[in-house]
Amino acid sequence: MHLLDSQEQLRRWRRGIPATSSVVFVPTMGALHLGHQSLLEYASTLGDVLLVSIFVNPLQFERENDLLNYPKTMDADLAMLQGVGAHAVYRPTTEDMYPEGYQVRISAGPAALRFEGAARPGHFDGMVTVVHKLFQRCQPQHAVFGQKDAQQLFLVQRMVEDLDMDVQVHAAKTWREPDGLAFSSRNVHLSEKARQQATVLHRALQAAKAAFDNGCHDPQALGQSMRHCFEHSPAKLAYADVISDTDFEAAQPGVAATWRAVIGARLEGVHLLDNLELGQVPNS
Ligand code: PAF
């Protein structure tokens, strides 16, 4: 496994990959967990060469403390990457990614201002900016993102389409604990008690799915079925809505689309998010 610690090292390694081999790229911020492992295993089936980046991107953190406190587990990360057969790991420094004088940012567009973006101004602009730079540097044929961060996935897919980038973006399914809690690097910040309470997110999504499967195609009522689950929970709900996968906007009754329940909540100051596809709604 090659460790590439600068753009120059990456460039040299990338030039050595034959044009007949396809490169699959997985961008990460490290602190890899079992959810990443399943994503990486899926990624390794998509092409010939697996390239992973580890970079905690300052542009997508609005609070200095969150950036500084982001968990760093480099040795364990490298062991996992070795285990899944990654061919190379790109670990740029902040100076390598954003040299002095750096100023350009990509605007992720209006869908970046809702849900996760509402409370984190600039977060998604910073995210698409670094993903664009990583795609430019790594020149992958394929890239894999977790379905758990559904809004991020949507915005990356939009960027690739809107900016004519020649990368096929794949979604890796959300990996869950046996009680339904989605794997996340943030789970380590929860106390044992809050860890149990965090299952309310998955329960709420399942409540929406059960209502949808029972024929409820009213986004308001589906949102209400999720909010209801939080009535006796210490978790502070940020949003619980149903969106259309087409544009990540609030689902419109009677307009054909795939609907998805999205949810964000805070527990012990830790922001958790999750989502679940509900199903197809036909035109009425
Ligand atoms: O999801 C993440 O870990 C980050 O947002 C990403 C895609 C690596 C960009 O910094």
CSV table of C-alpha atoms and ligand atoms in Angstrom, one decimal, residues 27-29 55 57 60 127 130-131 145 149 152, ligand 1:
chain,number,residue,atom,x,y,z
A,27,PRO,CA,-12.5,10.3,0.1
A,28,THR,CA,-12.5,10.1,3.9
A,29,MET,CA,-11.6,12.3,6.9
A,55,PHE,CA,-7.9,14.6,4.9
A,57,ASN,CA,-11.0,19.5,5.4
A,60,GLN,CA,-16.2,22.3,5.9
A,127,MET,CA,-17.2,19.9,1.1
A,130,VAL,CA,-12.4,19.7,-1.5
A,131,VAL,CA,-14.1,16.8,-3.4
A,145,PHE,CA,-19.8,8.0,-1.0
A,149,ASP,CA,-24.8,11.4,4.2
A,152,GLN,CA,-23.7,15.2,0.6
B,1,PAF,O1,-17.9,12.6,4.3
B,1,PAF,C1,-16.8,13.0,4.5
B,1,PAF,O2,-16.0,12.3,5.2
B,1,PAF,C2,-16.3,14.3,4.0
B,1,PAF,O3,-17.3,15.2,3.8
B,1,PAF,C3,-15.5,14.1,2.6
B,1,PAF,C4,-16.4,13.6,1.5
B,1,PAF,C5,-14.3,13.2,2.8
B,1,PAF,C6,-15.0,15.5,2.1
B,1,PAF,O4,-14.1,16.1,3.1
